[in-house]
Short mmCIF file of C-alpha atoms in Angstrom, two decimals:
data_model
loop_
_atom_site.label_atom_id
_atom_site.label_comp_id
_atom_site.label_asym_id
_atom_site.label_seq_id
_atom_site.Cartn_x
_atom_site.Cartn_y
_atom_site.Cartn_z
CA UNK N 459 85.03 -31.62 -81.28
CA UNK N 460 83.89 -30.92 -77.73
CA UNK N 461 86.00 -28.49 -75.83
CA UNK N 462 85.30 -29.87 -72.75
CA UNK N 463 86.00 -33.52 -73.42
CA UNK N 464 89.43 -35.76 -72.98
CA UNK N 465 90.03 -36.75 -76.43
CA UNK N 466 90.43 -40.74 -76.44
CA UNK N 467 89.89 -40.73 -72.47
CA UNK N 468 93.84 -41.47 -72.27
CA UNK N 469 95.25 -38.58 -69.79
CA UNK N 470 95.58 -40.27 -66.75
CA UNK N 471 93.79 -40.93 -63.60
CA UNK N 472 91.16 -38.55 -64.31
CA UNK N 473 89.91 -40.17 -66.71
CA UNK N 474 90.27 -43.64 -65.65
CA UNK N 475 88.47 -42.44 -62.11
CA UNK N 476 85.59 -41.16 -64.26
CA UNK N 477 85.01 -44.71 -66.46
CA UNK N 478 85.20 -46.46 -62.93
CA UNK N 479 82.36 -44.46 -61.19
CA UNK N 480 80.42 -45.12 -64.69
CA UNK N 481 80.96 -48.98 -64.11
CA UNK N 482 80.52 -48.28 -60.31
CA UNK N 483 77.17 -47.00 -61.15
CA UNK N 484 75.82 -49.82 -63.06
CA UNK N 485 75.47 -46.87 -65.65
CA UNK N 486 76.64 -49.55 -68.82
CA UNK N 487 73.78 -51.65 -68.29
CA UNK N 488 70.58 -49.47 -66.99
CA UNK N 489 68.06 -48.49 -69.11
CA UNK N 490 67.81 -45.13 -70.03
CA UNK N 491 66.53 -42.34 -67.58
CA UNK N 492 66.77 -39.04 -69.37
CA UNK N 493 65.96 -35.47 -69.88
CA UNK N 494 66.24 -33.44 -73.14
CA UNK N 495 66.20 -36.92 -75.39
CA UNK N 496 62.56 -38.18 -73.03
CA UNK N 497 61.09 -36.94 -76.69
CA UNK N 498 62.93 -39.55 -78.49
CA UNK N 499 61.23 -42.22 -76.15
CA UNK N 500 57.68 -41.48 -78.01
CA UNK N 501 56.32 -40.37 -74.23
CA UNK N 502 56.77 -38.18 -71.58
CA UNK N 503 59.51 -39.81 -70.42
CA UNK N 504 57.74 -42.04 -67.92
CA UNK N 505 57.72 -44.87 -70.23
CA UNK N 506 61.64 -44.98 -70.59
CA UNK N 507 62.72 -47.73 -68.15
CA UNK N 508 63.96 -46.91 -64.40
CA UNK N 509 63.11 -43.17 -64.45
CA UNK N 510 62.38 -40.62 -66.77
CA UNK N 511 62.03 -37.93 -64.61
CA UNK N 512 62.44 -35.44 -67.76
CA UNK N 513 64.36 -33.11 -65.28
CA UNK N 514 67.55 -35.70 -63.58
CA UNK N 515 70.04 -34.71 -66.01
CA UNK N 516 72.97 -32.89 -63.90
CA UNK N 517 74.46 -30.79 -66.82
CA UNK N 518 75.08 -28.23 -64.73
CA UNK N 519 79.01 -27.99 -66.36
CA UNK N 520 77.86 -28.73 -69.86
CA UNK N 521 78.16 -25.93 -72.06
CA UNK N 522 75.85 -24.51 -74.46
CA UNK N 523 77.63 -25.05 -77.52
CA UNK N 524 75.66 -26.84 -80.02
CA UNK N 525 77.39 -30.67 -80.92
CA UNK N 526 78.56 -30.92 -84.59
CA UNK N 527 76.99 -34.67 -86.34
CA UNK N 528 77.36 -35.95 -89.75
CA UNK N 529 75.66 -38.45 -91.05
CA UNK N 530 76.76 -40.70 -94.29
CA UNK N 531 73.90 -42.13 -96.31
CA UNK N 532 72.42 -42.62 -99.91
CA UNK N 533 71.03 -39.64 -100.74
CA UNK N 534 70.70 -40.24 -104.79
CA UNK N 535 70.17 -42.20 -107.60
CA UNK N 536 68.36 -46.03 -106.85
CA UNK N 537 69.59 -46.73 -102.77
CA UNK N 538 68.73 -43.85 -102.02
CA UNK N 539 64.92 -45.65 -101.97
CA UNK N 540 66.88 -47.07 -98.99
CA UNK N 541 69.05 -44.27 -97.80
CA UNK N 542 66.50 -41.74 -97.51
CA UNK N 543 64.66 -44.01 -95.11
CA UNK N 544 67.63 -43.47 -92.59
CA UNK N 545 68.46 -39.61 -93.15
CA UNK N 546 64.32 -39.01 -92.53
CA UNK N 547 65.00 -41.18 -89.36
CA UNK N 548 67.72 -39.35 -87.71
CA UNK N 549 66.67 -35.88 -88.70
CA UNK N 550 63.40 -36.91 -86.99
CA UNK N 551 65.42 -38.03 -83.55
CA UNK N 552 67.63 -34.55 -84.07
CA UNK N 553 64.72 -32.64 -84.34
CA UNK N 554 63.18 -34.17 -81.01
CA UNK N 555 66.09 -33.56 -78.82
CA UNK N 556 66.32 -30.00 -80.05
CA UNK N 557 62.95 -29.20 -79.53
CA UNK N 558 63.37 -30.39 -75.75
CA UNK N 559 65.89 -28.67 -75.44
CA UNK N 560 69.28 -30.03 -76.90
CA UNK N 561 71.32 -32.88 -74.90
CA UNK N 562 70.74 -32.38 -71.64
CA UNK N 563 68.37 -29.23 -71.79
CA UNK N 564 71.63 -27.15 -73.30
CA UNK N 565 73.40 -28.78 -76.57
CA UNK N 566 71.47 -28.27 -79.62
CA UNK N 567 72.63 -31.21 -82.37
CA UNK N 568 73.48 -29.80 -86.21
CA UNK N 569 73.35 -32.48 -88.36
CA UNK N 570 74.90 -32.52 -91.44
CA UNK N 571 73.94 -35.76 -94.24
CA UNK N 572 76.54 -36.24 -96.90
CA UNK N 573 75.92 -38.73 -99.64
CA UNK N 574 77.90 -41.75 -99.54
CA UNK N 575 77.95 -42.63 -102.88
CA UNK N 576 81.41 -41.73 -103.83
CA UNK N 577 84.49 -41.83 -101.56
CA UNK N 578 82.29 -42.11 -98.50
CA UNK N 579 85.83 -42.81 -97.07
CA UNK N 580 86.85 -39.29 -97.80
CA UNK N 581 83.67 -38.07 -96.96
CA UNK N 582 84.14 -39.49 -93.56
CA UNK N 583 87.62 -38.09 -93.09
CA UNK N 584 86.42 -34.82 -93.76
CA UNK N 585 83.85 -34.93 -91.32
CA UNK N 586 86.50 -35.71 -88.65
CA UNK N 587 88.81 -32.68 -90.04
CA UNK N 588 85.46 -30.42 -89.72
CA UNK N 589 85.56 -31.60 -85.72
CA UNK N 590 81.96 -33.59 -85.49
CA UNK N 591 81.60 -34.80 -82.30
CA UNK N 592 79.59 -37.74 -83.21
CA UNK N 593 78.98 -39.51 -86.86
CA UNK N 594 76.11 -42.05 -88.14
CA UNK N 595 76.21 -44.20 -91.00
CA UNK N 596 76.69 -45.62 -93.26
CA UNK N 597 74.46 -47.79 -95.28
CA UNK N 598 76.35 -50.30 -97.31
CA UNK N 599 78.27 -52.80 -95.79
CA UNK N 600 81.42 -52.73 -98.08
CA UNK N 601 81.71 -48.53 -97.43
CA UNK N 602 81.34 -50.14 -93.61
CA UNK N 603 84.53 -52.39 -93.94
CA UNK N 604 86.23 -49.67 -95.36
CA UNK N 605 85.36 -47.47 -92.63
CA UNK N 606 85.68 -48.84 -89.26
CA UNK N 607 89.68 -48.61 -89.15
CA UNK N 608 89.37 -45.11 -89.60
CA UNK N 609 86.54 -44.77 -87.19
CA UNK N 610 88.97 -46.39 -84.50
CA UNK N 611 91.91 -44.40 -85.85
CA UNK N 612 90.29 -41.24 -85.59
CA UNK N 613 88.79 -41.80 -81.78
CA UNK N 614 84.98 -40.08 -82.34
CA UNK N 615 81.92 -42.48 -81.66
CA UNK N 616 80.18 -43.54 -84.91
CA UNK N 617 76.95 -45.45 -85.03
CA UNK N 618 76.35 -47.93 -87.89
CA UNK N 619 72.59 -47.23 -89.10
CA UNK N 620 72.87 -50.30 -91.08
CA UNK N 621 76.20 -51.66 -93.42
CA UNK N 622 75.61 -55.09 -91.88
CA UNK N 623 77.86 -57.37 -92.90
CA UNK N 624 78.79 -60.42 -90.34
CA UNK N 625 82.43 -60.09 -90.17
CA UNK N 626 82.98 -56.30 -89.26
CA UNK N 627 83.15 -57.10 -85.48
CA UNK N 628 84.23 -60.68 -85.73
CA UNK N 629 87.20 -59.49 -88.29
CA UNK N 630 87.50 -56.24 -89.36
CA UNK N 631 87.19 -54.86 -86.25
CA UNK N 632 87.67 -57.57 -83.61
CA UNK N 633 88.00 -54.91 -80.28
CA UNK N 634 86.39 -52.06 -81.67
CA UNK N 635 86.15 -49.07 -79.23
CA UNK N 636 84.43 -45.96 -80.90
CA UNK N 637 82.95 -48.27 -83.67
CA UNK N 638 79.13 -49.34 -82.81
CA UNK N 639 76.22 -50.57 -85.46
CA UNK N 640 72.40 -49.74 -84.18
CA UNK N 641 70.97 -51.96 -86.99
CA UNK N 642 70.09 -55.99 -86.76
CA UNK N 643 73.18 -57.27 -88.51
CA UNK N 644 73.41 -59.81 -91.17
CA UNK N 645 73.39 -62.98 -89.59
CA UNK N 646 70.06 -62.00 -87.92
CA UNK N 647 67.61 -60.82 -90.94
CA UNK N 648 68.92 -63.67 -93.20
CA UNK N 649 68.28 -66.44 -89.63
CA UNK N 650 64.94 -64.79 -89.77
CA UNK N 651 64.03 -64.54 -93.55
CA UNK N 652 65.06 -68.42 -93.33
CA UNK N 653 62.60 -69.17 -90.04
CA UNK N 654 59.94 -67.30 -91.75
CA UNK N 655 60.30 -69.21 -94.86
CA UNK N 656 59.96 -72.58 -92.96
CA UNK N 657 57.21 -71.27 -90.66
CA UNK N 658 55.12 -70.48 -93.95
CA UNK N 659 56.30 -73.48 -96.31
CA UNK N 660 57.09 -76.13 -94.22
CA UNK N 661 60.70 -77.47 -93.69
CA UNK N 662 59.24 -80.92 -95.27
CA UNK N 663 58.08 -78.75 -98.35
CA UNK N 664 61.52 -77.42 -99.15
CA UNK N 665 63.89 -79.58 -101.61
CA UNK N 666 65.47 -77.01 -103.32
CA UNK N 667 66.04 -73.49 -103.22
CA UNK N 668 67.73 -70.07 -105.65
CA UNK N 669 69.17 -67.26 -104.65
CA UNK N 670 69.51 -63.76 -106.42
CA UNK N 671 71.88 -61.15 -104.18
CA UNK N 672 73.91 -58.42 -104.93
CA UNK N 673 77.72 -58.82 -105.87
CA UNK N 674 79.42 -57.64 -102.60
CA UNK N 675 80.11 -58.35 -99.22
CA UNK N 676 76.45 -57.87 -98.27
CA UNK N 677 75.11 -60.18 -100.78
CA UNK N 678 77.75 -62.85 -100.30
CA UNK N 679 77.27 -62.87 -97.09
CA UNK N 680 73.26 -63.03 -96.77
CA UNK N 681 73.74 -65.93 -99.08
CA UNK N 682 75.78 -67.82 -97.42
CA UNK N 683 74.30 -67.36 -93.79
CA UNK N 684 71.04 -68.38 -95.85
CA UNK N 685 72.26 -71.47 -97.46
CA UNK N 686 73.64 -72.61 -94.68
CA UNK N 687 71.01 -72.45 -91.89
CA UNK N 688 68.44 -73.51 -94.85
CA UNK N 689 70.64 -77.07 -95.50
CA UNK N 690 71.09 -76.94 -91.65
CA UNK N 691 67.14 -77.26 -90.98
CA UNK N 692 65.33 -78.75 -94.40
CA UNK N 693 68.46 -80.25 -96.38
CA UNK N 694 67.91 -78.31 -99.11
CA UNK N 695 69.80 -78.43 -102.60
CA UNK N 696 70.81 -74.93 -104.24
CA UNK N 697 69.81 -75.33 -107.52
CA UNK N 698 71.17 -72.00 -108.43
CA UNK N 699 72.74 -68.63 -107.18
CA UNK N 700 73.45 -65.58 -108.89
CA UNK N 701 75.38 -62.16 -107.98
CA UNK N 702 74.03 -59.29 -110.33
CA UNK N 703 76.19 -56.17 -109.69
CA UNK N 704 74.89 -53.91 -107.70
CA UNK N 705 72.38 -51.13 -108.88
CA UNK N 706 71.57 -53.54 -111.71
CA UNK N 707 68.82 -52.32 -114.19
CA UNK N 708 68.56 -55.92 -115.68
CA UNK N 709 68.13 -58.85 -113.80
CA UNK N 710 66.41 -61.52 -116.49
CA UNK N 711 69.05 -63.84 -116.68
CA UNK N 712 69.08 -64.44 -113.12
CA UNK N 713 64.87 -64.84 -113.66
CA UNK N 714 65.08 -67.11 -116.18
CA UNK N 715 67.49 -69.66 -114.64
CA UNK N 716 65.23 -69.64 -111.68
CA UNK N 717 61.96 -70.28 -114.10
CA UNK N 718 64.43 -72.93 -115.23
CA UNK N 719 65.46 -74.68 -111.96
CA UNK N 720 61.75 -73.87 -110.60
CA UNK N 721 62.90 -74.13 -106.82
CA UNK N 722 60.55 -74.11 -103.90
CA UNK N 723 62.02 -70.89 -102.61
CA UNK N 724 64.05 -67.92 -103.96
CA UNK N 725 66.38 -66.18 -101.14
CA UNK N 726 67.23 -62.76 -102.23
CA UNK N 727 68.83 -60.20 -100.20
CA UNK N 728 68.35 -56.95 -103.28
CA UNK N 729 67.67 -53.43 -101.76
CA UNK N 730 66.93 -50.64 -102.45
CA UNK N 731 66.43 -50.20 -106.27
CA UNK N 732 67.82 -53.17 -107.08
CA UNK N 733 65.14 -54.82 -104.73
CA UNK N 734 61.61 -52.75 -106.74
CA UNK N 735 63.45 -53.65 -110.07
CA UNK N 736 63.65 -57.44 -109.16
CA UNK N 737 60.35 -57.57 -107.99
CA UNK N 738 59.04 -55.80 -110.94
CA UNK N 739 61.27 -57.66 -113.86
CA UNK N 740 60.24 -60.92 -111.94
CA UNK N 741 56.45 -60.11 -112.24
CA UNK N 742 56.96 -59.42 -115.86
CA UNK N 743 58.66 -62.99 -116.70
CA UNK N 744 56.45 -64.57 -114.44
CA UNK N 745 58.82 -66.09 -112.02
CA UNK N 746 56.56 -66.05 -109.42
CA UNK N 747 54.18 -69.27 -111.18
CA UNK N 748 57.56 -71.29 -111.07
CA UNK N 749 58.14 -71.15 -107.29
CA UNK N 750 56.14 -71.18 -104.01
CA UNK N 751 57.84 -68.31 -102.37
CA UNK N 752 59.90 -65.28 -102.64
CA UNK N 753 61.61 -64.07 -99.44
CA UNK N 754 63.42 -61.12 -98.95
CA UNK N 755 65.53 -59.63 -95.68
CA UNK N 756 65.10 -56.21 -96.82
CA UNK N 757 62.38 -55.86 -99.51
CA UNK N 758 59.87 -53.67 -96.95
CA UNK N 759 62.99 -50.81 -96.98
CA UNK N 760 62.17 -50.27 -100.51
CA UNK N 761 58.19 -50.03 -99.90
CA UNK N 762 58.34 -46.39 -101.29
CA UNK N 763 59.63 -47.58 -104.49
CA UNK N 764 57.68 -51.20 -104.84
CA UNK N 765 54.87 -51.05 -107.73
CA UNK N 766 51.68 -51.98 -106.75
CA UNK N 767 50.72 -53.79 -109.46
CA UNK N 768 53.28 -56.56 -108.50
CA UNK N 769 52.00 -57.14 -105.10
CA UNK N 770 48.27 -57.04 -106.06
CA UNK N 771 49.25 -59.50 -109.14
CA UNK N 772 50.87 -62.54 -107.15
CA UNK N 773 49.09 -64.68 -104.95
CA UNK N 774 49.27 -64.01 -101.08
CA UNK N 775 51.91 -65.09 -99.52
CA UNK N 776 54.21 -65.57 -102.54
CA UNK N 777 56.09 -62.65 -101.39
CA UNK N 778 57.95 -62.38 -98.00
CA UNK N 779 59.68 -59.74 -96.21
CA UNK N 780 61.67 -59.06 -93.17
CA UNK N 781 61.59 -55.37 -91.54
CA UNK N 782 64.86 -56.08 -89.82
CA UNK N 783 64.43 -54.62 -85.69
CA UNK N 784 60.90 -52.59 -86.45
CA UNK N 785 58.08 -52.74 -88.40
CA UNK N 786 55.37 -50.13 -87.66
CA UNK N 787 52.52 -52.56 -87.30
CA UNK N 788 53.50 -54.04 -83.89
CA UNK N 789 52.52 -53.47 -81.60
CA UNK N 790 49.18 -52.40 -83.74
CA UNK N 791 49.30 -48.53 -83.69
CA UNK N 792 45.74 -48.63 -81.86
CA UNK N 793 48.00 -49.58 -78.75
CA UNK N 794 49.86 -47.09 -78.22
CA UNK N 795 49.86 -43.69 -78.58
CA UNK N 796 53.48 -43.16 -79.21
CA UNK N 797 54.06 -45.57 -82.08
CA UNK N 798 50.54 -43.72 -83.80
CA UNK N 799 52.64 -40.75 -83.20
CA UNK N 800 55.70 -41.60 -84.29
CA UNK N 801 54.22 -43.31 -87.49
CA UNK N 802 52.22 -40.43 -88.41
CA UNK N 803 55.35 -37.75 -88.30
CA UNK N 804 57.06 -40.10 -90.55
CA UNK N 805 54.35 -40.22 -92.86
CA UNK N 806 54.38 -35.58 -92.83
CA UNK N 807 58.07 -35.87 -94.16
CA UNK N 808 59.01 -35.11 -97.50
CA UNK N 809 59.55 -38.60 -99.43
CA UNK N 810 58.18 -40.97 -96.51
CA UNK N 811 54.54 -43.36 -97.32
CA UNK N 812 55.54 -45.60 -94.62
CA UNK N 813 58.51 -45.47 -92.25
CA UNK N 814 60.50 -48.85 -92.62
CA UNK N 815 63.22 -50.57 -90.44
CA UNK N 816 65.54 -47.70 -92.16
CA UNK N 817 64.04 -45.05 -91.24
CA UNK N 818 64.32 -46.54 -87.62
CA UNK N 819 68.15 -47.20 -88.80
CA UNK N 820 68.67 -43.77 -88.45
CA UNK N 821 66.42 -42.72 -85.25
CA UNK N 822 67.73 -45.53 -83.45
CA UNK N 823 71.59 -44.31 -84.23
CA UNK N 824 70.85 -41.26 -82.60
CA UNK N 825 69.13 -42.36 -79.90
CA UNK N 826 71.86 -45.00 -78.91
CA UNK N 827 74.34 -42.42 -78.86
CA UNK N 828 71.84 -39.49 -77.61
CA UNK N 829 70.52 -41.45 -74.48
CA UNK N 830 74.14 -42.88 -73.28
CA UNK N 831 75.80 -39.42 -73.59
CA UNK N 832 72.96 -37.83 -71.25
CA UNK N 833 73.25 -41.03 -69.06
CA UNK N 834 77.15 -40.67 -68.59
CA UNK N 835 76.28 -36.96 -68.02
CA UNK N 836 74.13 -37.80 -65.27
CA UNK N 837 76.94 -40.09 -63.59
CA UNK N 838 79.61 -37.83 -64.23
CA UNK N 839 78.10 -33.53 -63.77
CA UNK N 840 80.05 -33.14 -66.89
CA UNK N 841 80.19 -33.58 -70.90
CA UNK N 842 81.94 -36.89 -71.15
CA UNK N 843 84.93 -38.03 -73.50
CA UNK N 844 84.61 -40.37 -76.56
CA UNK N 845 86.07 -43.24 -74.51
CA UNK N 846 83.18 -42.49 -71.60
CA UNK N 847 80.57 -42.16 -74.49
CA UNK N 848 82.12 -45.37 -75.45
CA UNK N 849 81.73 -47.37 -72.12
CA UNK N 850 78.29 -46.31 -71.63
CA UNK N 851 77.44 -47.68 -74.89
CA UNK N 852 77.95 -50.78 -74.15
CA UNK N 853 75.22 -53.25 -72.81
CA UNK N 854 73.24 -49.85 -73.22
CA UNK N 855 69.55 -50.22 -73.37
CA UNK N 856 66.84 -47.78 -74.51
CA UNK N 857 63.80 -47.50 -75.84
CA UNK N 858 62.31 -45.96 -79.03
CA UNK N 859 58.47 -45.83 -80.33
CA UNK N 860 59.54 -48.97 -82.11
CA UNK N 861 60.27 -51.09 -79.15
CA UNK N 862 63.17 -52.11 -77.18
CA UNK N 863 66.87 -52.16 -78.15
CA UNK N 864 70.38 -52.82 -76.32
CA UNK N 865 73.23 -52.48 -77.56
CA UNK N 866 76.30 -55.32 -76.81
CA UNK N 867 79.50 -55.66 -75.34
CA UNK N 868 80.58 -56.23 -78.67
CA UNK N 869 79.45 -53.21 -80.23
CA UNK N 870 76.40 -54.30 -82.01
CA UNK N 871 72.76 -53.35 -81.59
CA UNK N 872 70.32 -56.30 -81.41
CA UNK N 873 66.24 -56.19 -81.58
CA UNK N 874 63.68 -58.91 -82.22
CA UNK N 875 63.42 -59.65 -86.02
CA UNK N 876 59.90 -58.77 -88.12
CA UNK N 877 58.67 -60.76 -91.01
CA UNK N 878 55.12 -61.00 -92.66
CA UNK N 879 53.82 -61.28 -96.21
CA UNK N 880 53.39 -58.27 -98.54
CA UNK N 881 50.31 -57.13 -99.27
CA UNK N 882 49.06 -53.85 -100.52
CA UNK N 883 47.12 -51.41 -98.49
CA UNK N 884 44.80 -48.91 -100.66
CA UNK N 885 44.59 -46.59 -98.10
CA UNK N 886 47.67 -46.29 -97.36
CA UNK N 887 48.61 -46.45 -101.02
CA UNK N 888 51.92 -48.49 -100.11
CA UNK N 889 52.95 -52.04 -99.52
CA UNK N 890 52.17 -53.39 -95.74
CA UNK N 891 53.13 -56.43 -94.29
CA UNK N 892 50.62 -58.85 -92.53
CA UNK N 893 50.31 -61.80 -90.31
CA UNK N 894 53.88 -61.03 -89.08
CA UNK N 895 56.00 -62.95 -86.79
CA UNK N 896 58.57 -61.30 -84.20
CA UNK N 897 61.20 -63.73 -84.04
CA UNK N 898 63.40 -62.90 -81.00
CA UNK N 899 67.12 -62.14 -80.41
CA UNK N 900 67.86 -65.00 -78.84
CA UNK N 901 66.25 -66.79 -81.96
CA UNK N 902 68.00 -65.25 -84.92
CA UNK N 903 71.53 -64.25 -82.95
CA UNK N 904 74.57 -66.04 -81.67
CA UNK N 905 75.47 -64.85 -78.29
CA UNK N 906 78.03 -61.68 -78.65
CA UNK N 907 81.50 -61.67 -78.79
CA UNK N 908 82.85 -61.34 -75.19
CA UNK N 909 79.97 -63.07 -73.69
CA UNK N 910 80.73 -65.94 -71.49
CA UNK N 911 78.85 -67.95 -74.24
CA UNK N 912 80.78 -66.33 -77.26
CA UNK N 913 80.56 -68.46 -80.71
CA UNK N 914 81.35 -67.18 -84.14
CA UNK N 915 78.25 -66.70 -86.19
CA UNK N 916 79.69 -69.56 -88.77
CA UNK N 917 79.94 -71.98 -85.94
CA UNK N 918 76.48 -71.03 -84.28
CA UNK N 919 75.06 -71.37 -88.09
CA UNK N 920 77.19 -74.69 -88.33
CA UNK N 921 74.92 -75.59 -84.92
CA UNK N 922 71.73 -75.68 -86.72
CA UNK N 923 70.07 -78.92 -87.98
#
């Protein structure tokens, strides 16, 4: 932990002086205007909103000591096809602010990954006993429920790469404080996996519709948000649904009920592992000649692990994928010279064919949290607490190579939402997706929780239709 912060930001008048020159400033809803983190804009800085002067950052009381992070992700066995995506991702941002120089020009980061696996809860605490100043992560959304009391409990900012279920900050966490999630949350990829499955069908061409998702809060809760803004829009019957456990190696008697039924459209929210092995099992039983269309929120995260033989072997357009906030391939990379840049670096680390909305998962965790701890030490001359970290946070907006992100009031990150169909690119040797649409936030989110306009996400879902 940070010598030189106010741990929780409770002392006194000091403290509350400091949040109120942050809000004074306007500093919770700029854009960022940094220094050491400029790298992780893709640019010199000059592209990063209302400055980027690569030299404003007054951290002329910051110390030199480098800042302790940990991140939890899947780092083995079948989501870590997944996981990896997100440790590549943040090491990438780490490596960026160090090589300019640490958090504002002084504070090199040390990031430690830890496999979440097994007793990621325990993990966690650990990494709070060790004194990290900051922790990312984690992946699934159940380890994410389990996690976000004792992220508030224990007072140190964390920043959700992905564990997306709906619920964490309309339930579990109603009034989070040092709780925040980067990543396009659930409601919003399964919104946009259902837009993009109407866009390409036709709502008059759906009737009935399967789903195959894993057996968890995640799953459950794609499938619902699915089957409700599906009915909501075409009408549609479920003719069937199925929950195979998670980091299932056998998924034919979910296949064969859907050659049964023979719906228009198969919803399936499988990652990771569980997500190739579908796709692959599927191909073999030949589901795909027994429905128009396949679509997945999260199939592109597993593109590393996705045989090509199964997207050369189905017609176009019979597979469907969303990229969640990025997909590489918009803007086109001939655009711009920072997302060429930032794809190609990817593509050098160990493990990486194509950087998916994961691997932005964890760059965009450390950016959120890199860029508003150099803002709030440009407002303030000083390293600020966990509770100033905090405020900053909030309604904090920043770019990356992948485009344009804020995060809410409410804690959660929000970005436009990528689909396209799955095709296979020989040169890259790896799936791509093409003709895809960028559905935008307003599109595929309810407005956040403390908004003037705040709705639950089942009543905004209850809206459509």
């Amino acid at each position: 932990m940070d010598s030189n912060q106010d741990p929780g930001g409770q002392t006194g008048g000091d403290s509350v002086r400091r949040r109120t020159v942050l809000k004074a400033a306007g500093v919770s809803a700029a854009t960022a205007a940094l220094a050491g983190c400029s790298a992780l804009l893709g640019g010199d800085g000059d592209d990063g909103g209302d400055g980027g002067d690569g030299g404003s950052t007054g951290g002329g009381t910051v110390s030199s000591d480098p800042l302790e992070a940990g991140l939890l992700s899947f780092t083995q066995g079948a989501a870590a096809v997944l996981g990896q995506q997100a440790v590549r991702g943040a090491e990438k941002a780490v490596e960026k602010i160090n090589e300019n120089g640490g958090i504002a020009g002084r504070r090199q980061v040390n990031l430690d990954v830890v496999d979440e696996g097994s007793e990621a809860v325990d993990k966690y605490n650990q990494f709070i006993e060790e004194g990290k100043d900051v922790t990312f992560g984690p992946i699934s959304s159940g380890t994410h429920e389990s996690l976000a009391p004792e992220i508030e409990s224990s007072q140190v900012i964390n920043v959700g790469t992905d564990g997306t279920v709906t619920t964490l900050y309309e339930e579990t966490v109603a009034d989070p404080t040092y709780s925040f999630r980067f990543q396009n949350y659930d409601v919003m990829e399964a919104t946009t996996s259902t837009l993009e499955a109407i866009e390409r069908i036709g709502a008059d061409n759906i009737d009935t519709v399967a789903g195959i998702n894993p057996n968890y809060a995640f799953g459950q809760d794609e499938m619902e948000i699915f089957r409700t803004a599906v009915q909501g829009v075409t009408g549609a019957e479920v003719v069937y649904s199925g929950f195979p456990d998670l980091l299932a190696d056998d998924f034919s008697t979910h296949i064969s009920s859907v050659n049964s039924e023979q719906p228009d459209l198969v919803f399936s929210s499988c990652w990771g592992g569980d997500a190739s092995t579908l796709l692959s099992q599927a191909f073999q039983r030949n589901m795909f000649d027994s429905i128009e269309a396949i679509v997945g929120p999260v199939f592109y995260g597993s593109a590393d692990a996705i045989d090509e033989e199964v997207v050369t072997g189905v017609e176009t357009g019979t597979i469907l994928s969303g990229s969640r906030n990025y997909y590489w391939g918009v803007p086109p990379l001939n655009r711009t010279e920072a997302g060429r840049t930032f794809f190609e670096e990817a593509r050098q680390q160990e493990g990486i064919s194509v950087p998916t909305a994961h691997y932005m998962s964890g760059y965009g965790a450390v950016t959120a949290w890199a860029t508003a701890v150099e803002k709030a030490i440009d407002q303030l001359g000083g390293y600020p607490s966990q509770e100033e970290i905090s405020r900053t946070l909030e309604e904090h907006a920043f770019y990356t190579p992948g485009g344009f992100y804020q995060m809410g009031q409410d804690h959660q990150g929000r970005g436009p939402g990528y689909a396209g169909v799955m095709e296979w690119d020989s040169d890259l040797d790896a799936p791509i997706l093409t003709d895809v649409n960028t559905y935008p936030v307003k599109s595929i989110s309810p407005p956040p929780q403390g908004s003037a306009y705040e709705i639950s996400s089942l009543d905004w879902l209850n809206s459509w239709g």
